[in-house]
Coordinates of C-alpha atoms in Angstrom, one line a residue:
Chain A
M12 CA 38.7 -61.5 148.6
I13 CA 35.4 -60.8 150.4
R14 CA 35.7 -59.1 153.7
F15 CA 33.0 -57.9 156.2
R16 CA 34.3 -55.5 158.7
N17 CA 31.9 -54.9 161.6
V18 CA 29.0 -54.8 159.2
T19 CA 25.5 -53.8 160.5
K20 CA 22.5 -53.6 158.4
H21 CA 19.4 -51.9 159.8
Y22 CA 16.1 -51.8 157.9
P23 CA 13.9 -48.8 158.8
R24 CA 10.8 -51.0 159.2
S25 CA 12.0 -54.5 160.2
G26 CA 14.9 -53.5 162.3
T27 CA 18.4 -55.0 162.4
A28 CA 19.0 -57.7 159.9
L29 CA 22.8 -58.0 160.5
A30 CA 24.7 -56.9 163.5
D31 CA 28.4 -56.2 163.7
A32 CA 29.4 -59.1 161.4
S33 CA 33.1 -59.6 160.6
F34 CA 34.4 -62.4 158.4
H35 CA 36.7 -63.1 155.5
V36 CA 36.1 -65.3 152.5
R37 CA 39.3 -66.3 150.6
K38 CA 39.7 -66.7 146.9
A39 CA 38.2 -70.1 145.7
E40 CA 36.8 -70.9 149.1
F41 CA 33.5 -72.7 149.6
V42 CA 31.3 -71.4 152.4
F43 CA 28.0 -72.5 153.7
L44 CA 26.0 -69.5 155.1
T45 CA 23.4 -71.0 157.3
G46 CA 20.8 -70.2 160.0
P47 CA 17.1 -70.1 160.3
S48 CA 14.8 -68.1 158.2
G49 CA 15.2 -64.4 158.9
A50 CA 18.7 -64.9 160.4
G51 CA 20.2 -62.5 157.8
K52 CA 21.6 -64.9 155.2
T53 CA 20.0 -63.1 152.2
T54 CA 21.1 -59.8 153.7
V55 CA 24.7 -61.0 153.7
L56 CA 24.4 -62.1 150.0
R57 CA 22.8 -58.8 149.0
L58 CA 25.5 -56.8 150.8
V59 CA 28.1 -58.8 148.8
H60 CA 26.2 -58.1 145.6
M61 CA 26.0 -54.4 146.7
E62 CA 22.2 -54.3 146.3
L63 CA 22.4 -53.0 149.8
A64 CA 24.8 -50.7 151.6
P65 CA 25.8 -51.4 155.2
T66 CA 24.3 -49.1 157.8
E67 CA 27.7 -49.4 159.6
G68 CA 31.0 -51.1 158.8
E69 CA 32.5 -51.9 155.4
V70 CA 32.1 -54.7 152.8
I71 CA 35.0 -55.3 150.5
I72 CA 34.8 -57.4 147.4
S73 CA 38.1 -57.7 145.6
R74 CA 39.0 -54.0 144.7
F75 CA 35.5 -52.7 145.5
S76 CA 34.6 -51.2 148.9
S77 CA 31.0 -50.4 149.9
T78 CA 32.2 -47.1 151.4
R79 CA 33.8 -45.9 148.2
I80 CA 32.1 -47.6 145.3
R81 CA 30.4 -45.3 142.8
R82 CA 27.0 -46.1 141.3
R83 CA 28.5 -46.5 137.8
E84 CA 31.1 -49.1 139.2
I85 CA 28.4 -51.4 140.5
P86 CA 27.8 -53.2 137.1
Q87 CA 31.6 -53.9 137.0
L88 CA 31.3 -55.5 140.5
R89 CA 28.2 -57.5 139.5
R90 CA 30.1 -59.1 136.7
R91 CA 32.6 -60.4 139.2
V92 CA 29.9 -61.7 141.5
G93 CA 27.4 -64.3 140.1
F94 CA 24.1 -64.7 141.8
V95 CA 21.9 -67.8 141.8
F96 CA 18.4 -67.7 143.2
Q97 CA 16.1 -70.3 144.7
D98 CA 13.5 -69.5 142.0
F99 CA 15.9 -69.7 139.1
R100 CA 14.7 -66.4 137.5
L101 CA 15.0 -67.5 133.9
L102 CA 13.2 -65.8 131.1
E103 CA 10.5 -68.1 130.0
R104 CA 10.4 -66.9 126.4
F105 CA 14.1 -67.7 125.9
T106 CA 15.6 -71.1 125.5
A107 CA 18.3 -72.4 127.9
A108 CA 21.0 -71.2 125.5
E109 CA 19.3 -67.8 124.9
N110 CA 19.0 -67.2 128.7
I111 CA 22.8 -67.6 129.0
A112 CA 23.4 -65.6 125.8
F113 CA 21.2 -62.8 127.2
A114 CA 23.6 -62.3 130.2
L115 CA 26.5 -62.1 127.8
Q116 CA 24.7 -59.7 125.4
V117 CA 23.7 -57.3 128.1
T118 CA 27.2 -57.1 129.5
G119 CA 28.6 -56.2 126.1
A120 CA 30.3 -59.5 125.1
N121 CA 31.6 -59.8 121.6
R122 CA 28.8 -61.2 119.4
S123 CA 31.0 -63.8 117.7
A124 CA 32.2 -65.1 121.1
I125 CA 28.7 -65.5 122.6
R126 CA 27.6 -68.8 120.9
P127 CA 30.8 -70.8 121.6
K128 CA 30.8 -69.6 125.2
V129 CA 27.2 -70.5 125.7
M130 CA 27.8 -74.0 124.4
R131 CA 30.8 -74.3 126.7
L132 CA 28.9 -73.2 129.7
L133 CA 26.0 -75.5 128.9
D134 CA 28.4 -78.3 128.5
H135 CA 30.0 -77.4 131.8
V136 CA 26.7 -77.7 133.7
G137 CA 25.8 -80.9 131.8
L138 CA 23.0 -79.5 129.7
A139 CA 24.6 -79.4 126.2
S140 CA 21.8 -81.5 124.8
R141 CA 19.1 -79.2 126.3
A142 CA 20.4 -76.0 124.7
S143 CA 17.2 -75.3 122.7
A144 CA 14.7 -76.3 125.5
F145 CA 12.6 -73.6 127.0
P146 CA 12.6 -73.3 130.8
A147 CA 9.1 -74.8 131.0
E148 CA 10.4 -77.9 129.3
L149 CA 13.2 -78.4 131.9
S150 CA 13.1 -80.0 135.3
G151 CA 13.8 -78.0 138.4
G152 CA 17.4 -79.2 138.6
E153 CA 18.0 -78.4 135.0
R154 CA 16.6 -74.9 135.4
Q155 CA 18.9 -74.3 138.3
R156 CA 21.8 -75.5 136.2
V157 CA 20.9 -73.0 133.5
A158 CA 20.7 -70.3 136.1
I159 CA 24.2 -71.3 137.3
A160 CA 25.6 -71.3 133.8
R161 CA 24.1 -67.8 133.4
A162 CA 25.7 -66.7 136.6
L163 CA 29.0 -68.0 135.3
A164 CA 28.7 -66.2 132.0
T165 CA 30.7 -63.2 133.1
D166 CA 33.5 -65.3 134.7
P167 CA 32.8 -64.2 138.3
L168 CA 35.3 -64.5 141.1
V169 CA 32.5 -65.7 143.4
L170 CA 29.1 -67.3 143.1
L171 CA 26.4 -66.4 145.6
A172 CA 23.6 -68.9 145.9
D173 CA 20.5 -68.1 147.9
E174 CA 18.9 -71.4 148.8
P175 CA 19.6 -72.8 145.4
T176 CA 18.3 -76.3 146.3
G177 CA 15.2 -75.0 148.1
N178 CA 12.9 -75.9 145.2
L179 CA 14.5 -79.1 144.3
D180 CA 14.1 -82.7 145.3
E181 CA 16.9 -84.5 147.1
R182 CA 18.5 -86.0 144.0
A183 CA 18.4 -82.8 142.0
S184 CA 19.8 -80.9 145.1
L185 CA 22.7 -83.2 145.3
G186 CA 23.4 -82.8 141.6
V187 CA 23.3 -79.0 141.9
F188 CA 25.5 -79.1 144.9
E189 CA 28.0 -81.3 143.2
L190 CA 28.1 -78.7 140.4
F191 CA 28.9 -76.0 142.8
K192 CA 31.7 -78.1 144.2
Q193 CA 33.1 -78.7 140.7
L194 CA 33.0 -75.0 139.9
N195 CA 34.7 -74.3 143.2
A196 CA 37.4 -76.8 142.4
L197 CA 38.0 -74.8 139.2
G198 CA 38.7 -71.7 141.3
T199 CA 35.4 -69.9 141.8
A200 CA 34.6 -69.0 145.4
V201 CA 31.1 -70.1 146.4
I202 CA 28.9 -68.7 149.2
L203 CA 25.9 -70.9 149.5
A204 CA 23.1 -69.8 151.8
T205 CA 21.0 -72.7 152.9
H206 CA 19.1 -74.1 155.9
D207 CA 19.3 -77.6 154.4
T208 CA 20.9 -79.5 157.3
T209 CA 21.2 -82.6 155.2
L210 CA 23.6 -80.8 152.9
L211 CA 25.7 -79.6 155.8
R212 CA 25.8 -83.0 157.4
R213 CA 27.1 -84.5 154.1
H214 CA 29.9 -82.0 153.8
P215 CA 31.4 -81.5 157.3
E216 CA 34.7 -80.4 155.7
T217 CA 33.1 -77.3 154.2
R218 CA 33.4 -74.0 156.1
V219 CA 30.2 -72.9 157.8
L220 CA 29.1 -69.4 158.8
E221 CA 26.1 -69.5 161.0
L222 CA 23.8 -66.6 161.5
E223 CA 21.1 -66.2 164.2
D224 CA 18.9 -63.1 164.6
G225 CA 21.4 -61.1 162.5
R226 CA 24.5 -62.1 164.5
L227 CA 27.3 -64.3 163.2
V228 CA 27.3 -66.9 165.9
Y229 CA 29.6 -69.4 164.5
D230 CA 32.5 -69.7 162.0
S231 CA 33.8 -73.2 161.6
R232 CA 37.1 -71.9 160.3
S233 CA 37.9 -69.7 163.2
D234 CA 37.4 -72.8 165.5
V235 CA 36.0 -70.5 168.1
P236 CA 33.5 -72.3 170.4
K237 CA 30.0 -71.4 169.9
P238 CA 28.7 -69.0 172.5
P239 CA 26.3 -70.6 174.9
H240 CA 23.4 -68.2 174.1
A241 CA 23.4 -69.2 170.4
S242 CA 21.3 -71.8 168.7
S243 CA 19.9 -73.6 171.7
G244 CA 17.5 -75.7 169.6
D245 CA 18.1 -79.1 168.2
S246 CA 18.9 -77.8 164.7
S247 CA 22.1 -76.0 165.8
I248 CA 24.4 -76.1 162.8
F249 CA 27.3 -76.2 165.2
E250 CA 26.0 -79.5 166.6
L251 CA 25.4 -80.9 163.2
V252 CA 28.9 -80.1 161.9
R253 CA 30.7 -81.1 165.1
G254 CA 28.5 -84.1 165.6
G255 CA 27.6 -83.2 169.1
P256 CA 26.4 -80.5 171.5
A257 CA 28.5 -77.4 171.9
P258 CA 31.1 -77.5 174.6
Chain B
M15 CA 21.3 -50.0 116.8
R16 CA 20.5 -52.4 119.7
P17 CA 18.3 -50.0 121.5
F18 CA 16.2 -49.4 118.4
R19 CA 16.0 -53.1 117.6
E20 CA 14.9 -53.9 121.1
A21 CA 12.4 -51.0 121.1
L22 CA 10.9 -52.2 117.9
I23 CA 10.7 -55.8 119.2
S24 CA 9.0 -54.5 122.4
L25 CA 6.5 -52.5 120.3
V26 CA 5.8 -55.4 118.0
R27 CA 5.4 -57.8 121.0
R28 CA 2.7 -55.6 122.4
P29 CA 0.9 -54.4 119.3
M30 CA -2.3 -53.2 121.0
L31 CA -0.4 -51.2 123.5
A32 CA 1.9 -49.7 120.8
A33 CA -1.1 -48.9 118.6
L34 CA -2.9 -47.3 121.5
S35 CA 0.1 -45.2 122.4
V36 CA 0.8 -44.1 118.8
T37 CA -2.9 -43.4 118.2
A38 CA -3.1 -41.3 121.3
I39 CA 0.1 -39.4 120.4
S40 CA -1.2 -38.9 116.9
L41 CA -4.5 -37.5 118.1
S42 CA -2.8 -35.1 120.5
L43 CA -0.4 -34.0 117.8
F44 CA -3.2 -33.9 115.2
I45 CA -5.0 -31.4 117.4
L46 CA -1.8 -29.4 117.7
G47 CA -1.5 -29.7 113.9
L48 CA -5.0 -28.3 113.4
F49 CA -4.2 -25.5 115.7
G50 CA -0.9 -24.9 113.9
L51 CA -2.9 -24.7 110.6
T52 CA -5.3 -22.2 112.1
A53 CA -2.5 -20.2 113.7
H54 CA -0.6 -20.2 110.5
N55 CA -3.6 -18.9 108.5
I56 CA -4.5 -16.3 111.1
S57 CA -0.9 -15.2 111.2
R58 CA -0.8 -14.9 107.4
A59 CA -4.0 -13.0 107.4
L60 CA -2.8 -10.6 110.1
A61 CA 0.5 -10.1 108.2
A62 CA -1.5 -9.2 105.1
V63 CA -3.5 -6.7 107.2
E64 CA -0.3 -5.5 108.8
E65 CA 1.3 -4.8 105.5
K66 CA -1.4 -2.1 105.1
V67 CA -0.3 -0.3 108.2
E68 CA 1.2 3.0 107.2
I69 CA 1.8 6.4 108.6
V70 CA 0.7 9.4 106.6
A71 CA 2.4 12.7 107.2
Y72 CA 0.6 15.7 105.7
L73 CA 2.9 18.4 104.6
R74 CA 2.5 22.2 104.8
D75 CA 1.9 23.9 101.4
E76 CA 5.0 26.1 101.9
I77 CA 7.5 23.2 101.9
D78 CA 10.1 23.6 99.1
E79 CA 12.0 21.0 97.1
A80 CA 15.1 21.0 99.2
Q81 CA 13.2 20.5 102.5
L82 CA 11.1 17.7 100.9
R83 CA 14.3 15.9 99.8
L84 CA 15.7 16.3 103.3
V85 CA 12.6 15.1 105.1
R86 CA 12.2 12.1 102.8
S87 CA 15.8 11.0 103.2
E88 CA 15.8 11.5 107.0
I89 CA 12.6 9.6 107.5
G90 CA 13.7 7.0 105.1
A91 CA 16.8 6.5 107.3
F92 CA 14.7 5.6 110.5
P93 CA 15.5 2.0 111.5
E94 CA 11.8 1.1 111.5
V95 CA 11.1 2.5 108.0
E96 CA 10.8 0.4 104.9
S97 CA 9.8 3.0 102.4
V98 CA 8.7 6.6 102.0
E99 CA 6.4 7.6 99.2
Y100 CA 5.6 11.2 98.3
V101 CA 2.1 12.0 97.2
S102 CA 1.8 15.5 95.7
K103 CA -1.3 17.7 96.1
T104 CA -2.3 16.9 92.5
E105 CA -2.0 13.1 93.1
A106 CA -3.9 13.5 96.3
L107 CA -6.8 15.2 94.5
Y108 CA -6.7 12.7 91.7
N109 CA -6.7 9.8 94.2
A110 CA -9.6 11.3 96.1
S111 CA -11.6 11.9 93.0
R112 CA -11.0 8.3 91.9
E113 CA -12.0 6.8 95.3
L114 CA -14.8 9.2 96.2
A115 CA -17.6 9.8 93.7
E116 CA -18.6 13.1 95.2
F117 CA -15.1 14.4 94.8
S118 CA -15.0 13.5 91.1
D119 CA -18.2 15.5 90.6
V120 CA -16.6 18.7 92.0
F121 CA -13.0 18.1 90.7
P122 CA -13.4 19.9 87.3
D123 CA -14.7 23.0 89.2
V124 CA -12.1 23.2 91.9
E125 CA -9.8 26.1 91.3
V126 CA -7.8 25.7 94.5
N127 CA -6.7 22.2 95.5
P128 CA -7.7 21.9 99.2
L129 CA -5.8 18.6 99.7
P130 CA -2.2 18.7 101.2
A131 CA 0.8 16.8 99.8
S132 CA 1.8 13.9 102.0
L133 CA 4.4 11.3 102.8
E134 CA 3.2 7.7 103.1
V135 CA 5.6 5.8 105.3
R136 CA 5.6 2.0 105.4
L137 CA 7.4 0.2 108.2
L138 CA 9.5 -2.9 108.0
P139 CA 7.9 -6.3 108.9
G140 CA 8.3 -6.9 112.6
R141 CA 8.3 -3.1 113.3
R142 CA 4.6 -2.6 112.7
D143 CA 3.6 -2.9 116.3
P144 CA 1.8 -0.1 118.1
Q145 CA 4.9 1.1 119.9
S146 CA 7.1 1.3 116.8
V147 CA 4.3 3.0 114.8
G148 CA 3.8 5.5 117.7
T149 CA 7.5 6.2 118.0
V150 CA 7.9 6.9 114.3
A151 CA 4.8 9.1 114.2
V152 CA 6.0 11.2 117.1
R153 CA 9.4 11.6 115.5
M154 CA 7.8 12.7 112.2
S155 CA 5.6 15.2 113.9
G156 CA 8.7 17.0 115.1
Y157 CA 9.4 18.4 111.6
D158 CA 8.1 22.0 111.2
F159 CA 6.9 21.5 107.7
I160 CA 4.8 18.5 108.7
D161 CA 1.4 19.6 109.6
D162 CA -0.2 16.5 110.9
V163 CA 0.6 12.8 111.2
R164 CA -2.1 10.1 111.0
F165 CA -2.1 6.4 111.4
G166 CA -4.8 3.9 112.2
R167 CA -4.0 3.7 115.9
D168 CA -7.1 1.6 116.6
W169 CA -6.4 -0.8 113.8
V170 CA -2.8 -1.2 114.8
D171 CA -3.8 -1.9 118.4
R172 CA -6.5 -4.3 117.3
I173 CA -4.3 -6.3 115.0
H174 CA -1.7 -6.7 117.7
T175 CA -4.3 -7.6 120.3
L176 CA -5.5 -10.3 117.9
R177 CA -2.0 -11.5 117.4
R178 CA -1.3 -11.7 121.1
I179 CA -4.6 -13.7 121.7
A180 CA -3.6 -16.1 118.9
G181 CA -0.1 -16.5 120.3
G182 CA -1.3 -17.0 123.9
T183 CA -4.0 -19.5 122.8
A184 CA -1.4 -21.4 120.8
L185 CA 0.9 -21.5 123.8
I186 CA -1.9 -22.7 126.2
V187 CA -3.6 -25.2 123.8
G188 CA -0.3 -26.4 122.3
G189 CA 1.3 -26.8 125.7
S190 CA -1.8 -28.7 127.1
F191 CA -1.8 -31.1 124.2
A192 CA 2.0 -31.5 124.4
L193 CA 1.5 -32.4 128.1
V194 CA -1.2 -34.9 127.2
A195 CA 1.1 -36.5 124.6
M196 CA 4.0 -36.6 127.1
L197 CA 1.8 -38.3 129.7
L198 CA 0.7 -40.9 127.2
V199 CA 4.1 -41.7 126.0
G200 CA 5.3 -41.9 129.6
A201 CA 2.5 -44.2 130.6
T202 CA 3.3 -46.5 127.7
V203 CA 6.9 -46.6 128.5
R204 CA 6.0 -47.4 132.2
M205 CA 3.9 -50.3 131.1
S206 CA 6.7 -51.5 128.9
I207 CA 9.1 -51.3 131.8
H208 CA 6.7 -53.2 134.0
A209 CA 6.2 -55.8 131.3
R210 CA 10.0 -56.3 131.2
S211 CA 10.6 -56.1 134.9
T212 CA 12.1 -59.6 135.2
E213 CA 14.3 -58.9 132.2
I214 CA 15.5 -55.7 133.8
A215 CA 16.1 -57.4 137.1
I216 CA 18.3 -60.0 135.4
M217 CA 20.2 -57.4 133.5
E218 CA 20.8 -55.5 136.7
N219 CA 21.8 -58.8 138.4
V220 CA 24.4 -59.8 135.8
G221 CA 25.9 -56.3 135.5
A222 CA 24.4 -54.5 132.5
T223 CA 25.1 -50.8 132.8
A224 CA 22.3 -48.4 133.6
G225 CA 22.6 -46.8 130.2
F226 CA 22.3 -50.2 128.5
I227 CA 19.1 -50.9 130.4
Q228 CA 17.6 -47.5 129.8
R229 CA 18.4 -46.9 126.2
P230 CA 15.8 -49.2 124.6
F231 CA 13.0 -47.5 126.5
L232 CA 14.2 -44.1 125.3
A233 CA 14.3 -45.4 121.8
E234 CA 10.7 -46.7 122.3
G235 CA 9.6 -43.2 123.3
L236 CA 11.4 -41.7 120.3
I237 CA 9.9 -44.2 117.9
S238 CA 6.4 -43.7 119.3
G239 CA 6.8 -40.0 119.2
L240 CA 8.0 -40.0 115.6
A241 CA 5.3 -42.4 114.4
G242 CA 2.7 -40.3 116.2
G243 CA 4.1 -37.2 114.6
A244 CA 4.0 -38.8 111.1
F245 CA 0.4 -40.0 111.6
A246 CA -0.6 -36.6 113.0
L247 CA 0.9 -34.9 109.9
A248 CA -1.1 -37.2 107.6
L249 CA -4.3 -36.4 109.5
T250 CA -3.6 -32.7 109.5
F251 CA -3.0 -32.8 105.7
G252 CA -6.3 -34.7 105.3
A253 CA -8.1 -31.9 107.3
Y254 CA -6.3 -29.2 105.3
R255 CA -7.4 -30.8 101.9
L256 CA -11.0 -31.1 103.2
L257 CA -11.1 -27.5 104.4
D258 CA -9.4 -26.2 101.3
R259 CA -11.8 -27.9 98.9
A260 CA -15.1 -27.8 100.8
V261 CA -15.0 -24.7 103.0
M262 CA -12.4 -22.0 102.0
A263 CA -9.0 -21.5 100.6
V264 CA -6.5 -22.4 103.3
L265 CA -2.7 -22.2 103.3
W266 CA -0.7 -25.4 104.1
L267 CA 1.9 -25.4 106.8
P268 CA 5.5 -24.2 106.1
D269 CA 8.0 -27.1 105.7
L270 CA 9.9 -25.9 108.8
W271 CA 6.8 -26.3 110.9
I272 CA 6.2 -29.8 109.5
A273 CA 9.8 -30.9 110.2
A274 CA 9.6 -29.3 113.7
G275 CA 6.2 -31.1 114.4
I276 CA 7.6 -34.5 113.5
L277 CA 10.9 -34.0 115.3
G278 CA 9.0 -32.4 118.2
G279 CA 6.9 -35.5 118.4
G280 CA 10.1 -37.6 118.6
V281 CA 11.8 -35.3 121.2
L282 CA 8.5 -35.2 123.2
G283 CA 8.4 -39.0 123.1
M284 CA 12.0 -39.4 124.2
L285 CA 11.7 -36.8 127.0
S286 CA 8.6 -38.3 128.5
A287 CA 10.2 -41.8 128.2
G288 CA 13.3 -40.5 129.9
R289 CA 11.2 -39.1 132.7
S290 CA 9.4 -42.4 133.2
V291 CA 12.6 -44.4 132.9
R292 CA 14.2 -42.2 135.5
Q293 CA 11.3 -42.6 137.9
E294 CA 10.7 -46.3 137.3
L295 CA 14.3 -47.3 137.4
K296 CA 15.5 -44.9 140.1
G297 CA 16.5 -47.9 142.2
L298 CA 18.8 -49.1 139.6
Y299 CA 22.2 -49.6 141.1
A300 CA 21.2 -47.4 144.1
I301 CA 22.8 -48.7 147.3

């Protein structure tokens, strides 16, 4: 469903953010995208969301290819790819329900269908009772749930989450992660960018893509041993997932 | 209707900004309106003077009836000509004696009428420019039984110079104020876009189309422009009443100009909003 073919992204000022990355994310798969700050995680997500075009290579999401997509097709793609941010990005003057309804309104949803769908989504993320609360009245975890519900409003094939637990305490983080797991179990693919090692340690069964200096250095599904030059520090994801140093 | 609803909400949410924008547009268009009023009155005055532009062809005394009929019908058929009036020698003398006191003193004693008969030729509106007047005069002088052709060449030239100056000034002043109004609407829309940047980012993020995102800002420009146009009309009308009552009789603007002014305000607002939207949102869905 999502395929990176030898993708390189080069920024004119800051240099190469991603170098020759190739991987495939299947339908309804859950993937941790990890690596230290500046490793290229956000670049990968923005490439999937087609906010960026690869400098080389090709990104394919469902029927959309970065080499062929036209400007006017991007909104169609975005409706199939939900995005959740670390800082929630909710509209403060709207209630939780209105924030979700906003996403439906701006994508041309039928007016009569909006309210029931908003209530269903709020119920889905466990916030049915907080529908009329403004973001300022919600906890961090609750805000992120509203942001997730909003990302789900257009029934995306995949949810991209950029450090979604970065601003949350441990309990809230676990709650939000469990929500992602539930959504994934219902058929939505999830690519969750994080450097939260606790989260990775708790879910060793989940596929991990590890980036370092813009290179994909490890893919737990391919079962390829980690190259010796990669992640020499103690925080190597490979070591965390495998429970020991790289062979 | 959504773009207009959202544009109105946006204007109501930022009343000071909206008021500033509409006031600025009104003042710009008001100055245009005042200029329009002046231009219209100058134009009407010039047209009244222009109506007096005529070519007089003095006829030789030996012209007979048949030749007179021929020359009248031929000149009357020139495409520039509106009418041809024949003034006989007797009428010429009568007119002269009526208009000039010294002539009336000598009139009873004159045995031989020294004044020639003439043809007074008036040209069609729009054909009273120096070139047309000159062309017709040259063509008329070609007739053997026409002794002399006269027209106020200096007057015709002056009238047309005045008209050109008025037209050029209208273009420059009008254009300058239209530009000011455009910049003001554009700046307001830019502020509006900046104020809603988070909203726009979310819309872009969830897959709203570029047109959907842009339309409310275009509507905002249109509303500001129309409102500015309407206020400017009210101000111009106030100025007209004041001038008409206190200074001199002034003509009010034609309905077409009024409609064009208000609609022009709207179009101006929308065009400048469109320019700002394109510039501010040029990154929209650009990969």
